[in-house]
Short mmCIF file of C-alpha atoms and ligand atoms in Angstrom, two decimals:
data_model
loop_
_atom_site.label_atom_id
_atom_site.label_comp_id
_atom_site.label_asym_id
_atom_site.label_seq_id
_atom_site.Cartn_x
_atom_site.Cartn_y
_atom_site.Cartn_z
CA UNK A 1 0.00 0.00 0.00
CA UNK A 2 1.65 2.99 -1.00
CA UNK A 3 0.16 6.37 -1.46
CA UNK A 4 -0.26 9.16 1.49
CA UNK A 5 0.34 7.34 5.02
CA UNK A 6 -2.70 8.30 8.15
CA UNK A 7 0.33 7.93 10.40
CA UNK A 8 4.07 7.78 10.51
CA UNK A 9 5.78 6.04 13.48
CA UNK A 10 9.80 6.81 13.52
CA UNK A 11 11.26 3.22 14.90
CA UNK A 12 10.17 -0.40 15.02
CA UNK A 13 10.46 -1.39 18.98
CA UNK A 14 7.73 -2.62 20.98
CA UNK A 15 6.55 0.44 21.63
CA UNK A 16 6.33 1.52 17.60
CA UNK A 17 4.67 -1.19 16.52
CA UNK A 18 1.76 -1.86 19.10
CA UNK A 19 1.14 1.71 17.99
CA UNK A 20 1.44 1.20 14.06
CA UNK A 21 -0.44 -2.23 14.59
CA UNK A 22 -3.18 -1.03 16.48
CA UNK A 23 -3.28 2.26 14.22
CA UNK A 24 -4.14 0.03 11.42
CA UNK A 25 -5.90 -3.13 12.65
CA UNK A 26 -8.42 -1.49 14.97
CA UNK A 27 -8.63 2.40 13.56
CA UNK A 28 -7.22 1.12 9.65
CA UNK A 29 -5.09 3.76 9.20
CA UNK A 30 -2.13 3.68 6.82
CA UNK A 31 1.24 3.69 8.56
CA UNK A 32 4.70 4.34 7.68
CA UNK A 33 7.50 2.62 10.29
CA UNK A 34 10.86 4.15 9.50
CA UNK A 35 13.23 1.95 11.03
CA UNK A 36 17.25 3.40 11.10
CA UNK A 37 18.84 -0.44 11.80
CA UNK A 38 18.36 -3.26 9.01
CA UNK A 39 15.92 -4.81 10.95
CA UNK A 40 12.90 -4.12 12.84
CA UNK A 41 11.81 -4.51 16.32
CA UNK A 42 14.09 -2.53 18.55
CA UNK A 43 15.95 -3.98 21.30
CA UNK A 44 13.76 -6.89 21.66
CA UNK A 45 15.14 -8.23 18.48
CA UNK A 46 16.56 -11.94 18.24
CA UNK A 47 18.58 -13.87 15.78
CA UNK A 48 19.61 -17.36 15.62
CA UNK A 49 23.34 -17.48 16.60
CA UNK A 50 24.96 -19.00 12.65
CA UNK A 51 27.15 -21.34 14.26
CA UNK A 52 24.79 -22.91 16.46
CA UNK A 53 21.46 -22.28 15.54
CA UNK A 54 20.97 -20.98 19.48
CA UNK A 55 18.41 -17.90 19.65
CA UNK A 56 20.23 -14.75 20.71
CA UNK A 57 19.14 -11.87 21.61
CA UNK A 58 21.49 -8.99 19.86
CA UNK A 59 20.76 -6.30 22.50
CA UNK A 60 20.69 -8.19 25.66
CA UNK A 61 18.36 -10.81 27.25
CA UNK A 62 14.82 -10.11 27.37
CA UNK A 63 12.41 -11.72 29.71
CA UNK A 64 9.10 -11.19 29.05
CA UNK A 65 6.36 -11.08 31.91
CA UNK A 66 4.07 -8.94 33.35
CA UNK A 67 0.50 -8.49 35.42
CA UNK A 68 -1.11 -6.42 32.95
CA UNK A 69 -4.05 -8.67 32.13
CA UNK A 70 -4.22 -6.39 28.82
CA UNK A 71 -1.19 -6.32 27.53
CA UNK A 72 -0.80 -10.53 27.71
CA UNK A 73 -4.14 -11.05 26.14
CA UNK A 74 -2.47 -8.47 23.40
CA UNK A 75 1.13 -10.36 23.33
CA UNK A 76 -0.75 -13.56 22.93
CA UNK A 77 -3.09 -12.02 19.21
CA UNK A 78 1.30 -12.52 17.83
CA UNK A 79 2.60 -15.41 19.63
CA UNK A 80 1.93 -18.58 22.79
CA UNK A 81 5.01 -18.06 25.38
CA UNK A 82 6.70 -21.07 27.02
CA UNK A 83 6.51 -21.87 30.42
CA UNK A 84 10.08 -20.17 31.13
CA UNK A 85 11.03 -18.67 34.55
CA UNK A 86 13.43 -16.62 35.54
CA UNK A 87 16.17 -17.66 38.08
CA UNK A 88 19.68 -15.62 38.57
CA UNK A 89 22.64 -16.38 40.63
CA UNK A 90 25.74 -14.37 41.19
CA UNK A 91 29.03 -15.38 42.00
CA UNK A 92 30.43 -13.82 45.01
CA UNK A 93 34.30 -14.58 46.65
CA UNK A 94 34.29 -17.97 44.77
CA UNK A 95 30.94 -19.01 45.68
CA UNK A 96 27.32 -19.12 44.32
CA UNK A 97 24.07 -17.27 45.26
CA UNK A 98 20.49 -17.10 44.26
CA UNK A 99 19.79 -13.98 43.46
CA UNK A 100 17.56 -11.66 44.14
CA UNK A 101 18.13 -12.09 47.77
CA UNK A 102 15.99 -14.66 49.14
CA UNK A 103 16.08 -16.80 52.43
CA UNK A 104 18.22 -19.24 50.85
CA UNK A 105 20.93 -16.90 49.87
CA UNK A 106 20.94 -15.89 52.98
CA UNK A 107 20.91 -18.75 54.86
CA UNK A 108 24.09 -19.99 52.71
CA UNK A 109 26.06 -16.43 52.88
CA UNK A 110 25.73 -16.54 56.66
CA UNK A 111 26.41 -20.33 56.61
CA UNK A 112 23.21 -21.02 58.43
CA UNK A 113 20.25 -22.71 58.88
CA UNK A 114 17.50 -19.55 59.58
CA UNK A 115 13.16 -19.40 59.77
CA UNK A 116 12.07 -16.51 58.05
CA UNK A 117 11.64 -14.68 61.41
CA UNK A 118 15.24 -15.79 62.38
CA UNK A 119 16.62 -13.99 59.43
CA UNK A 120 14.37 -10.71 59.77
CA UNK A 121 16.00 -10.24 63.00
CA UNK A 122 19.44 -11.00 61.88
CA UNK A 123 19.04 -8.65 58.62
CA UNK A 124 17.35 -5.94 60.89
CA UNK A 125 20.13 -6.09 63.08
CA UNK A 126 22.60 -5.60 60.15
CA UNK A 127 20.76 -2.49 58.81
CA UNK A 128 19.91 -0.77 61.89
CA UNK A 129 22.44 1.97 60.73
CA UNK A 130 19.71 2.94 58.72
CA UNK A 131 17.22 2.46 61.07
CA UNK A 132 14.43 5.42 61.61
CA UNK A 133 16.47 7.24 58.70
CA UNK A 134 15.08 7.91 55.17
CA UNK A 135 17.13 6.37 52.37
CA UNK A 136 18.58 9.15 50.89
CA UNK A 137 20.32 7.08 47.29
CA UNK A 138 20.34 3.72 46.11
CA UNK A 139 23.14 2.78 49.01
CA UNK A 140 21.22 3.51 51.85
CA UNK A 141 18.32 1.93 50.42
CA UNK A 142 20.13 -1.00 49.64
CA UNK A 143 21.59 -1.09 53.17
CA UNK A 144 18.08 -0.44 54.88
CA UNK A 145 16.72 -3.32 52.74
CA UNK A 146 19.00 -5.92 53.19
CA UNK A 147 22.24 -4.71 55.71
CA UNK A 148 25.62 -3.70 55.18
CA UNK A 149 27.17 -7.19 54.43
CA UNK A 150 24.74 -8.10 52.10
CA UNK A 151 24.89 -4.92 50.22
CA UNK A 152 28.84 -5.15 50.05
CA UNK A 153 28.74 -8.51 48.82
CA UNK A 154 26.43 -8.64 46.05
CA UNK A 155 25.07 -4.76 45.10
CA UNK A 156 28.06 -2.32 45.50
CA UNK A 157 30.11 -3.84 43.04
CA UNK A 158 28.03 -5.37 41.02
CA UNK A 159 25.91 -1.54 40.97
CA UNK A 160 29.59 0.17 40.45
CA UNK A 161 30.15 -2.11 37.57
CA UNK A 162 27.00 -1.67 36.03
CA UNK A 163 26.44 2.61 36.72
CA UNK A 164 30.28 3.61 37.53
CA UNK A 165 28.23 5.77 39.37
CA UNK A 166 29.09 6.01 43.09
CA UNK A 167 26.02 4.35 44.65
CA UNK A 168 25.46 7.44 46.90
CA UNK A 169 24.70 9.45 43.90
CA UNK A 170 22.07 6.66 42.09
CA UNK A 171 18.42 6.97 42.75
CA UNK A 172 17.11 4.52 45.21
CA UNK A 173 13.95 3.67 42.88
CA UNK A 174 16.86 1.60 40.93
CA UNK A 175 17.80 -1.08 43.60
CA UNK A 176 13.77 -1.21 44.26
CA UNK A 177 13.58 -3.19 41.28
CA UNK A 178 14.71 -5.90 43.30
CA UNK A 179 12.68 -7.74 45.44
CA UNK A 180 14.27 -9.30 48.79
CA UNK A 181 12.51 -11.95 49.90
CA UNK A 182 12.02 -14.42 53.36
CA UNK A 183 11.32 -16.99 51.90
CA UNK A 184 13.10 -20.06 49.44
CA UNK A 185 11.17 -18.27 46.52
CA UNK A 186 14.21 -17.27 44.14
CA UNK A 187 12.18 -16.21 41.45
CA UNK A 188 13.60 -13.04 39.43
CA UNK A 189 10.08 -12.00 38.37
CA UNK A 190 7.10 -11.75 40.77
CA UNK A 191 4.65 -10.83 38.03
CA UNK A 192 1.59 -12.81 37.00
CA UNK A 193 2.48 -13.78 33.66
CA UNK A 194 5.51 -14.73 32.69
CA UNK A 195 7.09 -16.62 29.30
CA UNK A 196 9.39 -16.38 26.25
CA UNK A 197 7.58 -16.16 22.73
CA UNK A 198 7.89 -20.30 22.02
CA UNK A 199 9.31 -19.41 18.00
CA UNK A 200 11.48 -16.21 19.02
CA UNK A 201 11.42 -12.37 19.69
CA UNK A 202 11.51 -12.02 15.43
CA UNK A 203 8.76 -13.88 14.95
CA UNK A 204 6.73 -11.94 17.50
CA UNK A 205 7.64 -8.80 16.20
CA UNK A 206 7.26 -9.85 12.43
CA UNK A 207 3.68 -11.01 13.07
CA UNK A 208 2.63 -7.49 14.73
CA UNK A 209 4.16 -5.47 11.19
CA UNK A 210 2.31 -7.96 9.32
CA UNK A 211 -1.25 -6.13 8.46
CA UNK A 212 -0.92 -4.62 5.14
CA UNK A 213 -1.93 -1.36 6.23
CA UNK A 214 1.57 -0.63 7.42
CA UNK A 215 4.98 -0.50 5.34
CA UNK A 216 8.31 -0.70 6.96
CA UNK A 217 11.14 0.76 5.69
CA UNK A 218 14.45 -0.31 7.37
CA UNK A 219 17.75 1.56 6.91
CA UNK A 220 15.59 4.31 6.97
CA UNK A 221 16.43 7.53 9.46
CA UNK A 222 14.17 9.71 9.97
CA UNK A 223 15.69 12.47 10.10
CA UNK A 224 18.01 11.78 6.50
CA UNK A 225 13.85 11.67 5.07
CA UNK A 226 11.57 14.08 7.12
CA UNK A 227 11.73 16.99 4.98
CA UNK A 228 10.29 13.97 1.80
CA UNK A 229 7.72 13.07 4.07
CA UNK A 230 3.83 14.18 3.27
CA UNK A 231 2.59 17.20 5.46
CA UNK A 232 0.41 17.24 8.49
CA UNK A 233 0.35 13.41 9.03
CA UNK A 234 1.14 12.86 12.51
CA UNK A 235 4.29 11.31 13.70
CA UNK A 236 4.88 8.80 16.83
CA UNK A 237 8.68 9.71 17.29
CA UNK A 238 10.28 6.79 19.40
CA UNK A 239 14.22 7.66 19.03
CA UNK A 240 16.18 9.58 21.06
CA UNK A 241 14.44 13.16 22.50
CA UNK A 242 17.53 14.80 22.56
CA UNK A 243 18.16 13.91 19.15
CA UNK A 244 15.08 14.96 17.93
CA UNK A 245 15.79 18.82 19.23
CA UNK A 246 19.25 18.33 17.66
CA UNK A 247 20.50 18.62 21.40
CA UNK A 248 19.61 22.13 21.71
CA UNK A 249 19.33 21.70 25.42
CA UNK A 250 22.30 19.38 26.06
CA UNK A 251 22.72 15.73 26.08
CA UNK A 252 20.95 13.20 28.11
CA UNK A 253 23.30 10.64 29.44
CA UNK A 254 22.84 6.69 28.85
CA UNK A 255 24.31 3.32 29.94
CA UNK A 256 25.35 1.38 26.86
CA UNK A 257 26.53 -2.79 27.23
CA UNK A 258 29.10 -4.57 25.14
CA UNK A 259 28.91 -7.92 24.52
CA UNK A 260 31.19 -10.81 23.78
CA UNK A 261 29.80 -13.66 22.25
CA UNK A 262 31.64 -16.76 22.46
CA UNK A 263 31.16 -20.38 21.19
CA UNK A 264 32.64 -23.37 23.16
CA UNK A 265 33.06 -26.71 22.00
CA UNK A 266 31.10 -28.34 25.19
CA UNK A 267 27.52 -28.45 25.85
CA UNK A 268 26.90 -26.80 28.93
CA UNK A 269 28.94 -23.98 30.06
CA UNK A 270 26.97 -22.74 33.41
CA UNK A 271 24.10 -24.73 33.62
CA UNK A 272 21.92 -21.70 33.67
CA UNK A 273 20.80 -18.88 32.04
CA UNK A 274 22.35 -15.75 33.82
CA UNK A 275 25.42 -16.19 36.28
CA UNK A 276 25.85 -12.26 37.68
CA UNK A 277 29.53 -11.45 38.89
CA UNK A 278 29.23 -9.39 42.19
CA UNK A 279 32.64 -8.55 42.69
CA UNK A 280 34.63 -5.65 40.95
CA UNK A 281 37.87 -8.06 39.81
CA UNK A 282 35.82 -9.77 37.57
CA UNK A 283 35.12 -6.91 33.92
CA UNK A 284 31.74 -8.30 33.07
CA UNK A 285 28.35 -8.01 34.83
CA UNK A 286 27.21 -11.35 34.14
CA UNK A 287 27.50 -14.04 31.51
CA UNK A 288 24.31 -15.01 29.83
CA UNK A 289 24.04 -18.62 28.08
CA UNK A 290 21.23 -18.64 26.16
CA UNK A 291 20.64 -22.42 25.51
CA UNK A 292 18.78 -22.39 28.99
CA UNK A 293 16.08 -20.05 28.02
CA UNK A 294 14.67 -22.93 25.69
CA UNK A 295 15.40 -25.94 27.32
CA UNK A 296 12.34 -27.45 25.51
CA UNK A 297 14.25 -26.64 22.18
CA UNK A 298 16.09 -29.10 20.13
CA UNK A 299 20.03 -27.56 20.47
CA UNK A 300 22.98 -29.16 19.42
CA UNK A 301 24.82 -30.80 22.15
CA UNK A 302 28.39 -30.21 21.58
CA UNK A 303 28.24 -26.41 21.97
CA UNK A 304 27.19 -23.59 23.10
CA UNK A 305 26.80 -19.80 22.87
CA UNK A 306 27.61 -17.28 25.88
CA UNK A 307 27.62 -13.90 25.72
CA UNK A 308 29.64 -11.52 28.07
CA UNK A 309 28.01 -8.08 29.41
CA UNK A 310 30.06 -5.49 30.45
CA UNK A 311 28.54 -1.62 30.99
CA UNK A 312 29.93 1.53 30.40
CA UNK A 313 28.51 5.31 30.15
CA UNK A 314 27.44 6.05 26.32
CA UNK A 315 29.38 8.60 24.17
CA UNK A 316 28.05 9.50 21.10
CA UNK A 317 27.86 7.03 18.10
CA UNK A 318 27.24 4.03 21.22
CA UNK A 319 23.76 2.38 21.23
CA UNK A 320 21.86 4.18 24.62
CA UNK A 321 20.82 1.57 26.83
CA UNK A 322 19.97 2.45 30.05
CA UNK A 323 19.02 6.54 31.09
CA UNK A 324 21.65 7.04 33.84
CA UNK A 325 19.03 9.81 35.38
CA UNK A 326 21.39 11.93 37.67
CA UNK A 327 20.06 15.27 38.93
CA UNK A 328 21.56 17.12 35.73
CA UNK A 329 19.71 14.41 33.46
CA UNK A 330 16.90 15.39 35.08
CA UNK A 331 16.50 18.99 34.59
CA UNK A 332 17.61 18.19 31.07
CA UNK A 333 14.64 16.58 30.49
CA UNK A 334 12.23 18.98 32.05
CA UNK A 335 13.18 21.12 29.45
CA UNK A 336 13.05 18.98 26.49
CA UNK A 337 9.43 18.08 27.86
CA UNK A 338 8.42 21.61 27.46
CA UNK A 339 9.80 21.34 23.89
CA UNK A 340 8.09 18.21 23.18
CA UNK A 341 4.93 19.43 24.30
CA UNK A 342 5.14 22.56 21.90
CA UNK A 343 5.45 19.88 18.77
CA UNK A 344 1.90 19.54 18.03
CA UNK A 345 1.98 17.22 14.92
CA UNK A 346 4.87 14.55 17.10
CA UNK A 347 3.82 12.45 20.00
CA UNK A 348 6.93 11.11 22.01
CA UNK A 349 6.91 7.65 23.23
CA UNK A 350 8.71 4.41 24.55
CA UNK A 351 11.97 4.24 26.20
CA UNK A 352 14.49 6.70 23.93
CA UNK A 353 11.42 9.33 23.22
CA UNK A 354 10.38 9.70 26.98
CA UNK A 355 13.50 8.99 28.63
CA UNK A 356 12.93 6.55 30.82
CA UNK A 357 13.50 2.72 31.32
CA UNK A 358 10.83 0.81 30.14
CA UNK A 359 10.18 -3.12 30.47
CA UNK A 360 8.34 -3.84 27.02
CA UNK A 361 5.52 -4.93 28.90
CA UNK A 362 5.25 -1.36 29.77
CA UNK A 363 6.18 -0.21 26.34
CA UNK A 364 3.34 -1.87 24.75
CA UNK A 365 0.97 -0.50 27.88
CA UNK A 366 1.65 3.29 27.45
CA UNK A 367 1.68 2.32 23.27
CA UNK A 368 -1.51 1.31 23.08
CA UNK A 369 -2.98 4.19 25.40
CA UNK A 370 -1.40 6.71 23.68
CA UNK A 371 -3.27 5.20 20.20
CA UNK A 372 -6.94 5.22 22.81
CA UNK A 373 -6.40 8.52 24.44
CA UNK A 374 -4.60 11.02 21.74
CA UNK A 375 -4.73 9.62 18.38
CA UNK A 376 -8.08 7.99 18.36
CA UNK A 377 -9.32 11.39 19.62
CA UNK A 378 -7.74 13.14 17.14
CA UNK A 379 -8.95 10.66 14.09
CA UNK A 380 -12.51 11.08 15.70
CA UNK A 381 -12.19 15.02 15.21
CA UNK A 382 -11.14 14.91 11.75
CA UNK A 383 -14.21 12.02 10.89
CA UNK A 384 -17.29 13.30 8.98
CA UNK A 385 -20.21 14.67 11.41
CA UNK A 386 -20.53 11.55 13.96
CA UNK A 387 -23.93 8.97 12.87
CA UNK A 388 -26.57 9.91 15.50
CA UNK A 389 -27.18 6.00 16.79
CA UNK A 390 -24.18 6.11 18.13
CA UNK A 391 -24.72 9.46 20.62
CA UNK A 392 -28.18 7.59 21.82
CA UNK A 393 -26.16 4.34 22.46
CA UNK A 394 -23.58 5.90 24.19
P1 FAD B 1 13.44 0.28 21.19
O1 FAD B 1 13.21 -1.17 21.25
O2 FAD B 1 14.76 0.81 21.58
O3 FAD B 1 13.08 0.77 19.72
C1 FAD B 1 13.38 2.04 19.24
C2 FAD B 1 13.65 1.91 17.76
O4 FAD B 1 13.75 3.23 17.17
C3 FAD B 1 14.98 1.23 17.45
O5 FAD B 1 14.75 0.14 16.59
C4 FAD B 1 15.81 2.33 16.78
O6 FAD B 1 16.68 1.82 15.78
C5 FAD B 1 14.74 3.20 16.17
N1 FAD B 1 15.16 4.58 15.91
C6 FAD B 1 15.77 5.43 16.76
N2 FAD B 1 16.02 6.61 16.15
C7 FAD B 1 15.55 6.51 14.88
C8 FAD B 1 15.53 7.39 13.75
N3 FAD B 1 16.04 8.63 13.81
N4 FAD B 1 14.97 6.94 12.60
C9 FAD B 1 14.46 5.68 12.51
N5 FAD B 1 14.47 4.81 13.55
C10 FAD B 1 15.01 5.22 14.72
N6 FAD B 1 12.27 -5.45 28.86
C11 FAD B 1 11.64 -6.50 29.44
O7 FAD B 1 10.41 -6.49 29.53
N7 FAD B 1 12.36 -7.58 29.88
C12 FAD B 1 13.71 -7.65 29.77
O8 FAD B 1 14.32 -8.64 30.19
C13 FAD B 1 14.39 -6.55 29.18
N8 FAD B 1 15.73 -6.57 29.07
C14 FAD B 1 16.36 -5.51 28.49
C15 FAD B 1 17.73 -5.55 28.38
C16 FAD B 1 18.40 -4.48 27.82
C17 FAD B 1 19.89 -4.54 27.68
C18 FAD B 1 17.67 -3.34 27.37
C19 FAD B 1 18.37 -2.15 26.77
C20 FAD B 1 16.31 -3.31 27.49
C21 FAD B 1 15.63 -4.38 28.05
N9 FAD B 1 14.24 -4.38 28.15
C22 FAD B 1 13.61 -5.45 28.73
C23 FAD B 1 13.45 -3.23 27.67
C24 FAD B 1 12.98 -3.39 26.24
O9 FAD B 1 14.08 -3.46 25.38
C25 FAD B 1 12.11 -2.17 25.94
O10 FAD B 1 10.96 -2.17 26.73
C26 FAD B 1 11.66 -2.08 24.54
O11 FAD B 1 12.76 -2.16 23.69
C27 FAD B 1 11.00 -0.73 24.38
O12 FAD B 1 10.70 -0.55 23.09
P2 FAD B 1 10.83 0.87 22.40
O13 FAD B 1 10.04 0.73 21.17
O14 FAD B 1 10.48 1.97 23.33
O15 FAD B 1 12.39 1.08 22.11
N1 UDP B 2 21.83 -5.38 41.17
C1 UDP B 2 22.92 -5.72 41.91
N2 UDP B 2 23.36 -7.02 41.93
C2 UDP B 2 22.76 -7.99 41.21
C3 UDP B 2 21.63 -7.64 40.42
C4 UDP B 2 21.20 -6.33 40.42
O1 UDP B 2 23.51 -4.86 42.57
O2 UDP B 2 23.20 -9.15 41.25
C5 UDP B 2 21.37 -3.97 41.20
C6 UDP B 2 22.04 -3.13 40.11
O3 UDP B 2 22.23 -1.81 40.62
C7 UDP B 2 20.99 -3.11 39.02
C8 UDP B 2 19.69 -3.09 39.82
O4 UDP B 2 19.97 -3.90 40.95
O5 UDP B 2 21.12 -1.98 38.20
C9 UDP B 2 18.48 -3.60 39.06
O6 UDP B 2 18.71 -4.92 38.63
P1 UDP B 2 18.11 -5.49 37.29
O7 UDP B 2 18.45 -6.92 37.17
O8 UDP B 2 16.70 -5.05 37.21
O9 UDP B 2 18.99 -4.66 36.25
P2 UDP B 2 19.02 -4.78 34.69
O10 UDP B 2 19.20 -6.22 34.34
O11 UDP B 2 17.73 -4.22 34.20
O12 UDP B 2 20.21 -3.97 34.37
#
């Protein structure tokens, strides 16, 4: 379908195309995805690995699950999910730990046999530092959550690795991510829903561009094509805001990974999915493997696939990752808000647009309300005189 597009959306992520799909499916709209990489979906992309057919995922593993009754009924219109959980340990001092910090990692990195209420007492004991003190950064909240030890052993250098950020000047909200538990329950997730798409991220994604009111057209930047593009249609801009205001106000700061992918000649290197690395010696974050998250799969059994993480602040040309968010970030963005709001043709959206870390689960969420509560409005406007049937039903 060529001709004049209803709707251009700049980038293919999750957050892109729940709003191109929905454009077109429910409102059928004509949309234009402009994708800058050769492929589409966004960070949640996948690939088979060429050497051993092992699903990787090119920007880091991604774990779907949520409690959005919504947004799983949506997922499940592209794709069924296996019954994967997520588990984590971390290697600390030559030893492993589940992770996030449940009762058992506690009871083996105090070499001891505790109830729940027996390691309460111990961990309120350990924290009472913090005790009837608000947690100013992510430090003291660590420490207030789970003590000093605990916090030494398995968030401050795993945290300094990650941020090389002193943890006094990181926002607490980042270490809240993690649940600490009393209990054996070492799950990573505690949402209600949780899988990985049983044929692969691609497939997912691929399915949701499929309606053939929308084009994609990869190696495609926006911004190399804007002034081409028809007048007046409306654009979803999900890349960088910064960017989009040519950094008139200064630059936001991100986290960006690099990862080492590595194929050994055995079949099991870590018998798990994610092995973290607490301690600063060790460069990388954590190793994933990614044979483990499709066990039910049929993978060769004389090798393997891992993939090293290390982090490191963005500079310019480096894919952003994570927003770092310090105070200066912040008032950044305050003004680039009061830009965006100005634009009155460009709504700003997902994780690079808005600034702000988004699971895709919540990517999809805020995708499809922004398609209900602005564009839908805005299509309704421009419709002939409304049928009268429909005011009396209403
Ligand atoms: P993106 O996926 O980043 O998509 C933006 C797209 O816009 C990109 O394809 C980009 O190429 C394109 N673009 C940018 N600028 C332009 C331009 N000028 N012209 C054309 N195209 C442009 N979420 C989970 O739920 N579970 C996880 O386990 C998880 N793990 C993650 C691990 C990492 C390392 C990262 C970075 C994220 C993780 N996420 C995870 C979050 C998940 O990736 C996001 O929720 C999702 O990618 C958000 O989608 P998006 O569309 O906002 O952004
Ligand atoms: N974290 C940590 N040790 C760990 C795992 C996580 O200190 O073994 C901290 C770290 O600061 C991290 C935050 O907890 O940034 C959130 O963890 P999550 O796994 O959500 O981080 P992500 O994988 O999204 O980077």
């Amino acid at each position: 379908p060529g001709g004049r597009p209803d709707l251009v959306v700049v980038g293919s992520g999750f957050f892109g195309l729940t709003v191109a799909e929905t454009a077109a499916r429910r409102y059928g709209k004509r949309v234009l995805v402009l994708e800058r990489r050769d492929h589409l979906g966004g960070n949640a992309w996948s690939e088979p690995d060429p050497e051993t057919g092992i699903e990787v995922h090119r920007y880091g593993a991604h774990l779907f699950h949520t409690s959005n009754e919504r947004v799983w009924q949506y997922a499940q219109r592209f794709t069924s999910f296996t019954s994967y959980r997520h588990h984590v340990h971390s290697v600390h001092n030559g030893r492993t730990y589940a992770m996030p910090i449940n009762l058992g990692t506690i009871c083996a990195f105090f070499g001891r046999h505790l109830s729940p209420d027996e390691a309460r007492a111990l961990i309120a004991e350990q924290a009472a530092e913090m005790a009837g003190r608000e947690p100013a950064n992510l430090e003291e909240k660590a420490i207030s959550l789970i003590g000093r030890p605990l916090y030494e052993a398995f968030i401050r250098g795993y945290t300094a690795k990650q941020w090389q950020t002193d943890p006094k000047e990181l926002g607490a909200d980042i270490i809240t991510r993690l649940p600490v538990r009393y209990t054996f329950d070492s799950r990573y997730f505690a949402d209600t829903y949780e899988g990985l798409p049983t044929d692969g991220y691609a497939a997912w994604l691929e399915r949701m561009a499929a309606p053939d009111l929308i084009r994609v057209e990869l190696g495609t930047d926006y911004f190399q094509v804007r002034d081409r593009l028809p007048q007046g249609v409306p654009v979803v801009y999900t890349g960088p805001l910064d960017r989009y205001f040519d950094h008139a106000e200064g630059r936001l700061s991100w986290r960006t990974l690099d990862f080492q992918r590595e194929v050994l000649p055995i079949r099991d290197f870590q018998g798990t999915p994610v092995m973290n690395y607490a301690d600063e010696d060790v460069p990388w974050t954590r190793i994933h493997e990614f044979r483990h998250f499709h066990p039910e799969r049929d993978y060769p059994t004389d090798r393997t696939v891992i993939v090293r993480e290390y982090s490191r602040a963005a500079e310019s040309g480096d894919e952003p990752y994570y927003p770092i968010n310090t105070a200066q970030d912040r008032d950044i963005l305050k003004r680039y808000r009061k830009l965006a709001a100005a634009e009155r043709n460009v709504y700003f959206g997902g994780r690079l647009g808005t600034y702000q870390y988004l699971d895709m689960h919540m990517a999809i969420a805020s995708a499809l309300s922004l398609v209900e509560n602005h564009l839908a409005q805005r299509w309704d406007a421009a419709a002939p005189a409304p049928r009268p049937r429909r005011i009396r039903g209403a």
